[in-house]
PDB file of C-alpha atoms in Angstrom:
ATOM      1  CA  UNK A   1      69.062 268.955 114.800  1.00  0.00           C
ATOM      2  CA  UNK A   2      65.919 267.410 116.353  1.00  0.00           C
ATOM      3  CA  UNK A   3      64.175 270.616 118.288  1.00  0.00           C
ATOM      4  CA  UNK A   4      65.553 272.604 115.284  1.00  0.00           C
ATOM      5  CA  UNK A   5      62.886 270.931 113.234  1.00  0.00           C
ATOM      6  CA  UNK A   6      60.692 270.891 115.604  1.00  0.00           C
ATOM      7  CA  UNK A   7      61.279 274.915 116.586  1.00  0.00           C
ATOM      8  CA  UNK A   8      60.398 275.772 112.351  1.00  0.00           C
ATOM      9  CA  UNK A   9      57.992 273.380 111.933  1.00  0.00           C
ATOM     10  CA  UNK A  10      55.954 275.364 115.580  1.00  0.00           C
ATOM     11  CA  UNK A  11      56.755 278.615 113.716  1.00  0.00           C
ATOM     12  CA  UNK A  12      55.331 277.731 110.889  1.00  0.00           C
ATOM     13  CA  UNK A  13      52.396 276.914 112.178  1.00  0.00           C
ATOM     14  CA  UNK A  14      52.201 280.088 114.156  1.00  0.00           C
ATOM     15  CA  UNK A  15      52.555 282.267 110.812  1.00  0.00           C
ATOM     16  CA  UNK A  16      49.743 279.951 108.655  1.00  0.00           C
ATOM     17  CA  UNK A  17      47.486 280.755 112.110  1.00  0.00           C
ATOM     18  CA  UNK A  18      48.647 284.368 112.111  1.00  0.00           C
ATOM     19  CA  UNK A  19      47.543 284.443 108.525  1.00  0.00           C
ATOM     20  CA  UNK A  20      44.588 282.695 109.311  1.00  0.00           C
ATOM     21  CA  UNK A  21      43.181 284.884 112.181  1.00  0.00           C
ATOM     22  CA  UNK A  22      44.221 288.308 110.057  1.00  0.00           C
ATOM     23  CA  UNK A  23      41.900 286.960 106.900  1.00  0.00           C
ATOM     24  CA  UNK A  24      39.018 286.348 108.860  1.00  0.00           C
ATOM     25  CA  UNK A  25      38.868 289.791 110.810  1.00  0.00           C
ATOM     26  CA  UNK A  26      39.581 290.949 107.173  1.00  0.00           C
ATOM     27  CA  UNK A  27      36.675 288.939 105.764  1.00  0.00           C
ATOM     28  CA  UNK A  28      33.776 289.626 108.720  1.00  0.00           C
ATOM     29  CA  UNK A  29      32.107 292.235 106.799  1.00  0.00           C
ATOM     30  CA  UNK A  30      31.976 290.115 104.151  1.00  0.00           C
ATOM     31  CA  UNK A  31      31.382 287.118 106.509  1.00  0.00           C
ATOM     32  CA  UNK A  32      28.481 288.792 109.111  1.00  0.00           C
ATOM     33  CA  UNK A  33      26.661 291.076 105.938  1.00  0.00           C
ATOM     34  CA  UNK A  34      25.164 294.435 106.787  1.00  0.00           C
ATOM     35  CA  UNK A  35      22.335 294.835 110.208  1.00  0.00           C
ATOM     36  CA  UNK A  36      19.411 296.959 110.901  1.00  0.00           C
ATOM     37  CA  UNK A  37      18.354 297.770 114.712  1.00  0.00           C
ATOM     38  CA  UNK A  38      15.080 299.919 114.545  1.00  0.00           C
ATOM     39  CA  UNK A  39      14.842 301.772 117.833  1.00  0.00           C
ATOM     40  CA  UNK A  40      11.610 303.937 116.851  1.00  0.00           C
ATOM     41  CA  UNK A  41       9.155 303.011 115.824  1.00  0.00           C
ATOM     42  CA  UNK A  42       8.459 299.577 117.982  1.00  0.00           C
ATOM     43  CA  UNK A  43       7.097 297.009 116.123  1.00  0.00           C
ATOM     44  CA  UNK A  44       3.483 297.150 115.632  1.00  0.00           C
ATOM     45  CA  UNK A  45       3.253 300.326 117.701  1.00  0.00           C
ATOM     46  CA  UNK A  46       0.630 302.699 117.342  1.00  0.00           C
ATOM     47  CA  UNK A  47       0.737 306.347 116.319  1.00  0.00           C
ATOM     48  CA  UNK A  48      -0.614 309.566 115.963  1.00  0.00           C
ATOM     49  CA  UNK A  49      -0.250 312.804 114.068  1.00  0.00           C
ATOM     50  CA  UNK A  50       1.357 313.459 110.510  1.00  0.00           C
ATOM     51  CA  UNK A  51       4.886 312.442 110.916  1.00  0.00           C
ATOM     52  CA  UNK A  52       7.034 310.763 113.189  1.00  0.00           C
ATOM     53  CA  UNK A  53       9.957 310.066 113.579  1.00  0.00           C
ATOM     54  CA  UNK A  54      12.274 306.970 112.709  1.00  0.00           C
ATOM     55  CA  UNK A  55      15.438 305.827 114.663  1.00  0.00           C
ATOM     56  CA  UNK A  56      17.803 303.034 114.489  1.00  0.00           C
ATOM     57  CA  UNK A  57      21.480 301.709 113.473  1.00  0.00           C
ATOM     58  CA  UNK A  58      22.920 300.033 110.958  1.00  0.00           C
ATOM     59  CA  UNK A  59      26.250 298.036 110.320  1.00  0.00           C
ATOM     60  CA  UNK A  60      28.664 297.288 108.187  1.00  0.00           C
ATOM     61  CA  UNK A  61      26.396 298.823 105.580  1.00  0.00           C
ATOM     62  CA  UNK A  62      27.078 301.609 102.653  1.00  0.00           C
ATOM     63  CA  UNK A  63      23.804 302.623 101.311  1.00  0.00           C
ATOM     64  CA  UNK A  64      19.847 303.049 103.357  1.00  0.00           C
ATOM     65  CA  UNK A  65      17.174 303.976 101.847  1.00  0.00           C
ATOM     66  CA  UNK A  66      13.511 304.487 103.804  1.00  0.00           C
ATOM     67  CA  UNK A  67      10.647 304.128 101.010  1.00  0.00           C
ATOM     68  CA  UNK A  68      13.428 304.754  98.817  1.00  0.00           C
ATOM     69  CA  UNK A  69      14.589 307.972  99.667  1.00  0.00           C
ATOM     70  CA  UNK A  70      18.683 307.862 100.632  1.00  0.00           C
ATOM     71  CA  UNK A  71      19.032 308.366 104.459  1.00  0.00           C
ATOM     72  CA  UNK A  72      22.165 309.674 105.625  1.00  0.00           C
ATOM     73  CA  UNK A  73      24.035 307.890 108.774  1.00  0.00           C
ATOM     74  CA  UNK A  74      26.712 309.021 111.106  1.00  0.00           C
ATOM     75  CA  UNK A  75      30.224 307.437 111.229  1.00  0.00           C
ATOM     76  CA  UNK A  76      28.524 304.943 114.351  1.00  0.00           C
ATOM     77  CA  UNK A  77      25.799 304.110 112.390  1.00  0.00           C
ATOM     78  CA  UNK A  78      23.090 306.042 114.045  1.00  0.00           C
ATOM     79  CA  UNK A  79      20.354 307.570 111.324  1.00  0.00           C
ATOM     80  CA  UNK A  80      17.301 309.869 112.709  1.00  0.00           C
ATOM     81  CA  UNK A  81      14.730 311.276 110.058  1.00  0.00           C
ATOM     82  CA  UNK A  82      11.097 312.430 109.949  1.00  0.00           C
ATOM     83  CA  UNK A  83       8.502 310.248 107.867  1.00  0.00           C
ATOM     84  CA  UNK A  84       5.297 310.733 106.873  1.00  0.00           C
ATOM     85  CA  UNK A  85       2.167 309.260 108.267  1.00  0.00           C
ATOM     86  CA  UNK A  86      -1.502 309.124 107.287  1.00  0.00           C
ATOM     87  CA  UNK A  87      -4.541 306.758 108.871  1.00  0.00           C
ATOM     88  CA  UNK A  88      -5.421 303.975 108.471  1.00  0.00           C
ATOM     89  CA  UNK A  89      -1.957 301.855 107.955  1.00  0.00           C
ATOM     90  CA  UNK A  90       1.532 302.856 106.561  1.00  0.00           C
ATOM     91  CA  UNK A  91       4.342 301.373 105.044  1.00  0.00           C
ATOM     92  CA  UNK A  92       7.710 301.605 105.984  1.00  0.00           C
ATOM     93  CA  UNK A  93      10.380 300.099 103.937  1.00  0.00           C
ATOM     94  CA  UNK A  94      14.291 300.023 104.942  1.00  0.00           C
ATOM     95  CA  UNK A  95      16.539 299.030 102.454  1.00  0.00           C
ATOM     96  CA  UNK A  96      19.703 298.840 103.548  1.00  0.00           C
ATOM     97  CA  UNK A  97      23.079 297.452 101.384  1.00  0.00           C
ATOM     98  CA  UNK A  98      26.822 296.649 102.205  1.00  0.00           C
ATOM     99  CA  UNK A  99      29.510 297.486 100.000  1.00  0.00           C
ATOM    100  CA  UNK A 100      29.244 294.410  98.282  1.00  0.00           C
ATOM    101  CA  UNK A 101      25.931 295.071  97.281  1.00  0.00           C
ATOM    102  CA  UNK A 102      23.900 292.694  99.628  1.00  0.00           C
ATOM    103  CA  UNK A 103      20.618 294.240 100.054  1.00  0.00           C
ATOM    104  CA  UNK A 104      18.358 293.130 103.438  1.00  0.00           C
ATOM    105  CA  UNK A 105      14.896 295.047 103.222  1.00  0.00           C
ATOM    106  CA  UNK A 106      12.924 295.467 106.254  1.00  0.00           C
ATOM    107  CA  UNK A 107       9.040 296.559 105.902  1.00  0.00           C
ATOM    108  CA  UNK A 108       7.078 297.619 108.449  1.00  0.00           C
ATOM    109  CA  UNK A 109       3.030 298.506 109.065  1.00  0.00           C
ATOM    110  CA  UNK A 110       2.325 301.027 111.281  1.00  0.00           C
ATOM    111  CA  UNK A 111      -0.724 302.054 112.411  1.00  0.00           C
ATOM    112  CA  UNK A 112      -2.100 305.433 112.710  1.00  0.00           C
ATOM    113  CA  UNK A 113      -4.699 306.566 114.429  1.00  0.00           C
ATOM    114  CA  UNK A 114      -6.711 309.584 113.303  1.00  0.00           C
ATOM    115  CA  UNK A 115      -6.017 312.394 115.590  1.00  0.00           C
ATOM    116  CA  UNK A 116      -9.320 314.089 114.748  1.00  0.00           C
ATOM    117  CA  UNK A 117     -12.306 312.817 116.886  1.00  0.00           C
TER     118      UNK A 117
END
């Protein structure tokens, strides 16, 4: 009678942890909110010409936007696109929101040098 109780009262422990552990892997994109990684351009870097281009990943994220334009991104996360540039300074501005509509902007100056001498 004894390691009877003690043999439901271990299992049901084990199923409130089980149920535990399956709600918070549920929950992390909810939990961690969405990510940017910018790959190109490097912060502060220095450029030339009339466009570059601009590299990165994001996570757990639904909707980016670069100065407000919707970028498309592959199943991993990956987005490439060309953006504008003109001397002396530029703006870039990545908005980037999960599906539950948490929005993390990232803005960026980049600095152009005139190719013309």
């Amino acid at each position: 009678m004894y390691l009877r109780k003690i043999l439901t009262t271990v299992l049901i422990c084990v199923f409130i942890l089980a149920i535990f552990i399956y709600g918070a892997y549920k929950a992390q994109n909810l939990i961690l909110g969405p990510k940017l990684s910018l790959s190109f351009p490097d912060h502060n870097s220095s450029l030339t010409g009339t466009t570059t281009a601009i590299r990165g990943n994001v996570y757990r994220v639904s909707q980016l936007f670069i100065n407000g334009i919707p970028t498309a991104f592959s199943d991993t996360g990956f987005f490439e696109t060309r953006f504008a540039i003109s001397p002396p300074n530029t703006i870039l501005q990545i908005d980037i929101i999960d599906k539950f509509g948490r929005k993390i902007t990232r803005i960026e100056n980049l600095s152009v040098s005139s190719s013309l001498k």
